[in-house]
Coordinates of C-alpha atoms and ligand atoms in Angstrom, one line a residue:
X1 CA 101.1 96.7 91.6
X2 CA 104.6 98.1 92.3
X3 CA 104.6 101.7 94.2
X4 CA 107.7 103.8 94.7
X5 CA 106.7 106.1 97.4
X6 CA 109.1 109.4 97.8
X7 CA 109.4 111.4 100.7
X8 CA 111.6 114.8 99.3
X9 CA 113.5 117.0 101.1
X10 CA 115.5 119.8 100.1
X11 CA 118.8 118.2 100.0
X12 CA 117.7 114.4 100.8
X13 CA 115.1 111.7 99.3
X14 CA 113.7 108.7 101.3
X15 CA 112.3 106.3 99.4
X16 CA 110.5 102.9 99.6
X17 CA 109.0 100.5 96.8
X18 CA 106.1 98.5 98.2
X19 CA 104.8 95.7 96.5
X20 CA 101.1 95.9 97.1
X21 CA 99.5 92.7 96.4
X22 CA 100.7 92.0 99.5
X23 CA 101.9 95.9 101.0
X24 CA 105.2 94.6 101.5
X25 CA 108.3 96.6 101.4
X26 CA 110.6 95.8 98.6
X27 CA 113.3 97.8 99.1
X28 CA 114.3 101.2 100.5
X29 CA 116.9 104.1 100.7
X30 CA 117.8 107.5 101.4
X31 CA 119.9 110.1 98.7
X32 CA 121.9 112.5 101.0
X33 CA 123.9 115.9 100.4
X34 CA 121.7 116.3 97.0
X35 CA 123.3 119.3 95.2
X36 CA 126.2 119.0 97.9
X37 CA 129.8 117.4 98.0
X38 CA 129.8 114.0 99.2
X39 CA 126.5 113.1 97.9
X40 CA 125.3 109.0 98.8
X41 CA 122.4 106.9 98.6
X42 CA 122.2 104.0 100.9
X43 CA 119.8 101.2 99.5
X44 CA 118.7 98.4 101.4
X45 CA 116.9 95.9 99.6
X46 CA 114.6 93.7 102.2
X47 CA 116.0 90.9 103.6
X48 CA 119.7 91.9 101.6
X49 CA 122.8 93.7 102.2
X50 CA 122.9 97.4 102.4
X51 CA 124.8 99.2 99.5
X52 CA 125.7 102.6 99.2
X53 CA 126.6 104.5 96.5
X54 CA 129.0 108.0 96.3
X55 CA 127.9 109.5 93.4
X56 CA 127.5 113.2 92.5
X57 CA 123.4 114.2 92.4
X58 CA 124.0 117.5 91.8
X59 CA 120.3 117.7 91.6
X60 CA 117.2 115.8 92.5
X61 CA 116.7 114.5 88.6
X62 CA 119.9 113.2 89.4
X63 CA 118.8 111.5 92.8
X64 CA 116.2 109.7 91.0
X65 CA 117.9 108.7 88.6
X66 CA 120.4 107.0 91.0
X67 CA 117.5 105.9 93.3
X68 CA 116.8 103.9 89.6
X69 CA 119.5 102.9 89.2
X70 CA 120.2 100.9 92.7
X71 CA 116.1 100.0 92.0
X72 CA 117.5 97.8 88.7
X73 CA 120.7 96.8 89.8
X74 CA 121.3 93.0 88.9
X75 CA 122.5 92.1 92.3
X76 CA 120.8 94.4 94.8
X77 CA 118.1 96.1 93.3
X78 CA 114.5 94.0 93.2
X79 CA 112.8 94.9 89.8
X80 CA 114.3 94.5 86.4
X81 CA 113.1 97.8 84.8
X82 CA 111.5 100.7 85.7
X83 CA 108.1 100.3 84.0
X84 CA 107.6 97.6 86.3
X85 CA 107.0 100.5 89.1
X86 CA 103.4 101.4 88.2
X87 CA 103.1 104.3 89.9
X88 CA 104.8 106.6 92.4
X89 CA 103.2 108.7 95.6
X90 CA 104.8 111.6 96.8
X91 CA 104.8 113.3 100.6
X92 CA 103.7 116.4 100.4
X93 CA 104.1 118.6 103.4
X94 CA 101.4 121.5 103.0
X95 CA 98.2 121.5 101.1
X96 CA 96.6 124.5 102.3
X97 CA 93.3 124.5 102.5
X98 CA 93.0 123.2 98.8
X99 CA 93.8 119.9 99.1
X100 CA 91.2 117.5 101.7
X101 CA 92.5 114.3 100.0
X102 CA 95.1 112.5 98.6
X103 CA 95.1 113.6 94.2
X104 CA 96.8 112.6 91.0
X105 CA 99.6 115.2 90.5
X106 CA 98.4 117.3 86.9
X107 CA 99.6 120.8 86.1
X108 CA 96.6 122.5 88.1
X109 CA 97.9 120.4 90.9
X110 CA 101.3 121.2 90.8
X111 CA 100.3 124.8 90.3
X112 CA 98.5 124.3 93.6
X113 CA 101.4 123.3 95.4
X114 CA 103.2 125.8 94.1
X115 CA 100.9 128.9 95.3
X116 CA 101.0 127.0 99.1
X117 CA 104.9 127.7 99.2
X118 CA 104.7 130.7 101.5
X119 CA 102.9 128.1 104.1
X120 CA 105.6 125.7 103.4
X121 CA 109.1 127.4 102.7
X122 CA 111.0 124.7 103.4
X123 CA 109.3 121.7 102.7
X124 CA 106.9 122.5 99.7
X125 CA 109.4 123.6 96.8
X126 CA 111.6 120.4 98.0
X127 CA 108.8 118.2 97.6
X128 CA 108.0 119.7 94.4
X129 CA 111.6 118.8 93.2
X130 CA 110.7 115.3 93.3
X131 CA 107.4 115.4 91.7
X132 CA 109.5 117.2 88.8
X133 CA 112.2 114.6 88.6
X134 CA 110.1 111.9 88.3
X135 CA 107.8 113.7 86.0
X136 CA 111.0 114.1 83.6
X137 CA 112.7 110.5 84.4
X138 CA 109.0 108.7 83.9
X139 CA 106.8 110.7 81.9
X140 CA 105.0 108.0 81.8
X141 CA 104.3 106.9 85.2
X142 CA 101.4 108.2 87.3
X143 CA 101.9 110.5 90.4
X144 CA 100.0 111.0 93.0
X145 CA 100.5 113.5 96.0
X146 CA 99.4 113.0 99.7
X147 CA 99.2 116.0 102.0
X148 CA 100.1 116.1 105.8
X149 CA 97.7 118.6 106.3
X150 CA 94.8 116.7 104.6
X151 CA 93.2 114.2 107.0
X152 CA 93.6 118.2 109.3
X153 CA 90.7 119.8 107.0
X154 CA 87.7 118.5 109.0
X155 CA 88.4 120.7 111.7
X156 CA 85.9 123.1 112.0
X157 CA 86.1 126.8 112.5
X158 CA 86.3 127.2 116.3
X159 CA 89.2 124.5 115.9
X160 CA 91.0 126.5 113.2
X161 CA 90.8 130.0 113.3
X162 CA 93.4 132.0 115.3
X163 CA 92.3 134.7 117.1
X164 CA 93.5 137.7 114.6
X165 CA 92.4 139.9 112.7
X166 CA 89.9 138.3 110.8
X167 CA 91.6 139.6 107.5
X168 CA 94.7 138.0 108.1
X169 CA 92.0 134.6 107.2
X170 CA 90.5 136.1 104.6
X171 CA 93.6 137.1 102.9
X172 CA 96.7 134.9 104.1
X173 CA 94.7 131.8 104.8
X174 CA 96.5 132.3 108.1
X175 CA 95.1 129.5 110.2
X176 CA 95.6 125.8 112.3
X177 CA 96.4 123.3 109.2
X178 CA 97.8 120.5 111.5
X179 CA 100.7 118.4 110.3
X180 CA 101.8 114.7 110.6
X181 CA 98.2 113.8 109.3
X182 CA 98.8 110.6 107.4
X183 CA 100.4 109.7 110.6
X184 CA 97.2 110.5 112.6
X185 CA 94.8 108.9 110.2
X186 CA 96.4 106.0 109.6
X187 CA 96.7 105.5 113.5
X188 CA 93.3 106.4 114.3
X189 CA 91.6 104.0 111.4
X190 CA 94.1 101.1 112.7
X191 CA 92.5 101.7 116.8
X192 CA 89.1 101.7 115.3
X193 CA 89.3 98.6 114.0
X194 CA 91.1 97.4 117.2
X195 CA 88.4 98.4 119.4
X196 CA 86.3 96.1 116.7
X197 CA 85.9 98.9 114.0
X198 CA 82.8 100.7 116.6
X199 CA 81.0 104.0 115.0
X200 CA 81.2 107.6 116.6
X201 CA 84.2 107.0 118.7
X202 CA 86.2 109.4 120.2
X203 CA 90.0 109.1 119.9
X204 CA 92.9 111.4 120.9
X205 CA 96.1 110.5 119.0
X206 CA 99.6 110.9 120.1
X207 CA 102.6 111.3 118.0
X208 CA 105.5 111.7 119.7
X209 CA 108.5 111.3 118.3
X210 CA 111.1 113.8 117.0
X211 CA 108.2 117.0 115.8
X212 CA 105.3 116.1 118.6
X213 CA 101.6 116.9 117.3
X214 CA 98.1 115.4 118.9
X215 CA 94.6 114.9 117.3
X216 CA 91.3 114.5 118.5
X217 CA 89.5 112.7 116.4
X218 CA 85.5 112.0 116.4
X219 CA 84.1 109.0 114.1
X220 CA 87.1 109.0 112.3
X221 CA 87.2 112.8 111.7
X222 CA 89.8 115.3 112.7
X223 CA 87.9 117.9 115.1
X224 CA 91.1 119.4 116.5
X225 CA 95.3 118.9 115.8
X226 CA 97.9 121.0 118.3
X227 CA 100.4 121.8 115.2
X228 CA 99.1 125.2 113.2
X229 CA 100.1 126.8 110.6
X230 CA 103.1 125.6 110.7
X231 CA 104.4 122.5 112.4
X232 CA 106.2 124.6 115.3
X233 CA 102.7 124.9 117.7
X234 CA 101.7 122.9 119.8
X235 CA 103.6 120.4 122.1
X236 CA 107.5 121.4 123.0
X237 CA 109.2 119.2 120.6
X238 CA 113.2 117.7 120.0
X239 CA 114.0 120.8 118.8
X240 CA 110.8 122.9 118.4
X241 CA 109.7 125.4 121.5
X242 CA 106.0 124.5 120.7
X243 CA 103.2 127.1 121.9
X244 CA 104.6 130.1 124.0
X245 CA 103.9 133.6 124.4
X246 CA 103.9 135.5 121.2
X247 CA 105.5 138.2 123.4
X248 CA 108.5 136.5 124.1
X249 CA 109.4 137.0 120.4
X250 CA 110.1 140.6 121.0
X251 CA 111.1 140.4 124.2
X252 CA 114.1 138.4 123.5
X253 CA 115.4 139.8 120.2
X254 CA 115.9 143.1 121.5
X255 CA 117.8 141.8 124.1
X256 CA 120.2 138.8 121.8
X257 CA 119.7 141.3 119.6
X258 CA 119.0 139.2 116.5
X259 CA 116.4 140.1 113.7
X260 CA 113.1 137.9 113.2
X261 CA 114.4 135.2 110.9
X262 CA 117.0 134.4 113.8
X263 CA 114.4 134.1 116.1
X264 CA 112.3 131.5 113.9
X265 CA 115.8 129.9 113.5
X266 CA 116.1 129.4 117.7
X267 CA 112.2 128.6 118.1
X268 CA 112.6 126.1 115.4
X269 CA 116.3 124.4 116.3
X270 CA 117.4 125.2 119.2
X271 CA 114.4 125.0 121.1
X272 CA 112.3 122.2 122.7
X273 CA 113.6 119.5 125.4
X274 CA 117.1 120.4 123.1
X275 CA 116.7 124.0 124.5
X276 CA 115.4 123.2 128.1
X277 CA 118.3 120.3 128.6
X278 CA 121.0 122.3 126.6
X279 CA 122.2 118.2 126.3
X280 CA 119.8 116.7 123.4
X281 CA 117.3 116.9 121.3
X282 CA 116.8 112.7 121.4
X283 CA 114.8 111.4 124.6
X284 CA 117.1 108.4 124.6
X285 CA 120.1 111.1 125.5
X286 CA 118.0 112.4 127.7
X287 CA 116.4 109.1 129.6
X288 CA 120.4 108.7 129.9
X289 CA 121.6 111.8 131.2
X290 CA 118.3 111.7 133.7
X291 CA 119.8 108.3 134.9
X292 CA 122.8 109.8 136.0
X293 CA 121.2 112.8 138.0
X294 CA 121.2 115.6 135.4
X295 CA 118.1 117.9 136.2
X296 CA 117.7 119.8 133.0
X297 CA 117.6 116.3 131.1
X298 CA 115.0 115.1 133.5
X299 CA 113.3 118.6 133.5
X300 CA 113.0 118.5 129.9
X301 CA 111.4 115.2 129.9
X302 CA 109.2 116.5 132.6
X303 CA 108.0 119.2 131.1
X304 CA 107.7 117.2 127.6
X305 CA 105.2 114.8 129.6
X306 CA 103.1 117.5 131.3
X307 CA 102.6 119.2 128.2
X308 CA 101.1 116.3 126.0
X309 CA 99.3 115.2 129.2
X310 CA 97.4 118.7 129.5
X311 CA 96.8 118.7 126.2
X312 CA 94.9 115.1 126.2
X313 CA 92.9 116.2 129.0
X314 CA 92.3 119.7 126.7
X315 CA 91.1 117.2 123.6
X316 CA 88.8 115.1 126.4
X317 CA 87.4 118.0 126.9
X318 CA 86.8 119.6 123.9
X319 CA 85.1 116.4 122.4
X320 CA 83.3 115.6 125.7
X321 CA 85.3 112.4 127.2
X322 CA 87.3 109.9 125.2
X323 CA 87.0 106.4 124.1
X324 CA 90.9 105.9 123.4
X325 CA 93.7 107.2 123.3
X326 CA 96.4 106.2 121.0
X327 CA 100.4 106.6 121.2
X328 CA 102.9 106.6 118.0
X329 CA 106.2 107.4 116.5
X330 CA 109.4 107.3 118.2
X331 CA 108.8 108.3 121.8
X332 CA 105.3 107.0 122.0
X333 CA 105.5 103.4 120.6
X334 CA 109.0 103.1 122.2
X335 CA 108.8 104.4 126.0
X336 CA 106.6 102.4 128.1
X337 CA 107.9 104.7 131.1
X338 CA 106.6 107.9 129.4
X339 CA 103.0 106.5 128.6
X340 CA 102.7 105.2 132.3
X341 CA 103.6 109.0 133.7
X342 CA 100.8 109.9 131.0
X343 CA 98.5 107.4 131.5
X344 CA 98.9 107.7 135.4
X345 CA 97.6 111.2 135.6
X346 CA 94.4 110.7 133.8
X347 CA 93.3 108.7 136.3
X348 CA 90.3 111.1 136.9
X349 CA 89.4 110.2 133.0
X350 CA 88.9 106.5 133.2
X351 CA 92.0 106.1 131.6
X352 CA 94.0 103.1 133.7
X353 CA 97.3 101.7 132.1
X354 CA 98.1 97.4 132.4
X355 CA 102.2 97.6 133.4
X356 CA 102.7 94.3 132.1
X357 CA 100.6 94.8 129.2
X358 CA 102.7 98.4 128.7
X359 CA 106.0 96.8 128.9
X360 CA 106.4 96.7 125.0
X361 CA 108.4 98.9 122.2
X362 CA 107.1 99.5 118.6
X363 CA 104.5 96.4 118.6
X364 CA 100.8 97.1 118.1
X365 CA 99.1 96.9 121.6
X366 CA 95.6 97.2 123.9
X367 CA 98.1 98.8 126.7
X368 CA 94.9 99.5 129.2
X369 CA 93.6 97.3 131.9
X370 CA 90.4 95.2 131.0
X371 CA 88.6 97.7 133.4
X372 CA 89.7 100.8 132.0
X373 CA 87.2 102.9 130.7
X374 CA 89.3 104.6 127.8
X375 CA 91.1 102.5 126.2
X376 CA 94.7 102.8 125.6
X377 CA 96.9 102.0 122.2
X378 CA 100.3 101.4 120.8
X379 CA 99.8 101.3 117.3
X380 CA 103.3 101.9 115.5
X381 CA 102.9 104.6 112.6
X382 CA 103.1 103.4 108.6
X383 CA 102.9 107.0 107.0
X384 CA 104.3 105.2 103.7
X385 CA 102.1 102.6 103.9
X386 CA 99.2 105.5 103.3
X387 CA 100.9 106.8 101.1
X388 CA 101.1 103.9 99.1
X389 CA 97.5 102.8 99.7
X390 CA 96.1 106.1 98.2
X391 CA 98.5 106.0 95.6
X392 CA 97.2 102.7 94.9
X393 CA 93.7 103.3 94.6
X394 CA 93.4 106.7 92.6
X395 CA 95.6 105.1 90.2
X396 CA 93.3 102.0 89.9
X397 CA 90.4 104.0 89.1
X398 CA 92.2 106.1 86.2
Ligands
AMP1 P1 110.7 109.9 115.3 O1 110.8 111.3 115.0 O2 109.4 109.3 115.3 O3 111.7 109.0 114.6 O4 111.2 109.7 116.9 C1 112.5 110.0 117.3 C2 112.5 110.1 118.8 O5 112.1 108.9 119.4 C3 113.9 110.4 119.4 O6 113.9 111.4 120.3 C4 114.3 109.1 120.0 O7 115.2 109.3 121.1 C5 113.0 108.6 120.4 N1 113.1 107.2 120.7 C6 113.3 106.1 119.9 N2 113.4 105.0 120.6 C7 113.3 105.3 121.9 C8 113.2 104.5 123.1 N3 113.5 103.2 123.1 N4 113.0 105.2 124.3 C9 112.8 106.5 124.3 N5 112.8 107.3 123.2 C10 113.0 106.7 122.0

């Protein structure tokens, strides 16, 4: 079975076909400046040449089209027709709290989507683009749409509910959703079987990369996620501030004098260890400019560190101790240095970290010492790959 899975954003699409008799990746891409001037999709076929193509996509029907297009090309593309793609699975950035599980896209669904906009302004309408366009380009074709706030909807109460007026709940649905969960559950399902697929353990999960979110996790559950509502709580991120006082807000705009949607702007992109540094937004930069003696580059990192390191401790002990805990994404499966200054303080955990066995970047990896009492993981994240796999199996059962 052939799977084009599609990742939408407003004015991009990532893509990836995965063959999944074997879950390989056939090809992949990325359409950029959708409805812009300069619009381009680069598409690598594996194991080929990388081509890219300027043409105008004034829209996303237009994208996939193209995406098509480079998918059937006689030279670089890797299937002969489109009907050989069997099905497609879509990211989907918010579910509310409607949506526990991966689904086949129908018109309730899409409906369903649609009335979770307000908790997704930016994401959700995009990712509904794409559902549309290849809705209209393969009427055909199933669709299916996994939520990164779906493995999130375990969590119970105490975990979710903000401390508001309880009203806010009843009629906003304001409350923790969590984010990056596809992430998250594949991660945690991968350590399980690791640690030789064990019942009831308990597993904090890491993902650090450009947004930062944890999880704790109990027998495969989610029982707690840092991100909330939106992805912007939680740990300070690339360009995110993370948790801080709510008071700030007001505090600040009257004196920058700049209205509330400026304000979500700053706490959103100009925030986070690119704020704190006033150099990057990428820890590579800022591993660099640390190098060379700057303090707000080292700072940043510093503060990055303590921050997901308080928060594992805060997970230990909301699920009473830990079995593993699990780093991913850019940061975590890339910088050994950063899990040791982790690792290193949660001494007082059980938690002890093998150097040697550290010393690795984006491989999957037992990281502790034999003797450590939690164990420690690198498990590089395959958020398509779930995708993929859900799509896979609700569309076998139709
Ligand atoms: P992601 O959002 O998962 O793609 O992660 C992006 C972040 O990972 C950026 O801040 C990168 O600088 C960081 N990253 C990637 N490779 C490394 C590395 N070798 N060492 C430190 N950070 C890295």
């Amino acid at each position: 079975m052939n799977i084009l899975v599609i990742n939408a954003g407003s004015s991009s699409l990532k893509y990836q076909l995965f063959n999944m008799d074997d879950e390989t990746v056939a090809a992949k891409g990325l359409c950029e400046r959708i409805g812009m001037e300069g619009s381009q999709l680069k598409h690598t076929p594996t194991g080929g040449e990388s081509v890219v193509y300027s043409e105008p996509m004034p829209d996303h029907v237009a994208a996939i089209k193209l995406v098509f297009k480079a998918l059937t090309d006689p030279v670089s593309g890797v299937v002969k027709s489109m009907d050989e793609i069997n099905a497609v699975g879509h990211r989907v950035l918010h579910g509310g709290d409607k949506f526990s599980a991966s689904v086949l896209v129908t018109a309730p669904v899409k409906a369903a989507i649609e009335e979770t906009i307000p908790l997704g302004p930016l994401h959700n309408p995009a990712n509904l683009m794409g559902i549309n366009a290849c809705e209209q380009v393969m009427p055909n074709t199933p669709q299916v749409a996994v939520f990164d706030t779906a493995f999130h909807q375990t969590m119970p109460e105490k975990a979710f509910l903000y401390a508001l007026p309880y009203k806010y709940y009843e009629e906003y649905k304001v409350r923790r959703y969590g984010f990056h969960g596809s992430s998250h559950r594949y991660i945690s399902a991968r350590a399980i079987e690791m640690l030789g697929g064990k019942k009831g353990l308990k597993i904090i999960t890491c993902h650090l990369g450009n947004g930062s979110s944890l999880a704790a996790i109990e027998d495969g559950k989610c029982v707690d996620t840092s991100m909330g509502l939106t992805p912007l709580e939680g740990l300070p991120m690339g360009t995110r501030s993370g948790s801080i006082d709510p008071a700030i807000l007001e505090f600040v705009m009257a004196r920058e004098k700049v209205d509330v949607t400026e304000m979500t702007n700053i706490l959103n992109k100009k925030s986070g260890v690119l704020g704190i540094s006033g150099i990057s937004s990428d820890f590579r930069d800022l591993g660099k400019a640390a190098a060379e003696g700057n303090h707000r580059a080292a700072l940043a990192i510093e503060i990055f560190t303590y921050n997901v390191t308080k928060l594992i401790g805060s997970y230990a002990a909301a699920m009473g101790g830990a079995d593993a805990i699990v780093f991913t994404a850019g940061v975590g499966e890339n910088d050994p240095e950063m899990r040791k200054n982790i690792v290193d303080k949660l001494g007082f955990m059980g938690a002890k970290i093998d150097a040697e066995k550290n010393n690795i970047r984006g491989k999957e990896a037992i990281v502790s010492t034999d003797d450590s009492k939690v164990k420690v993981l690198v498990i590089p994240t395959n958020e398509e790959l779930v995708i993929a796999r859900d799509t896979q199996e609700i569309v076998s059962a139709l």
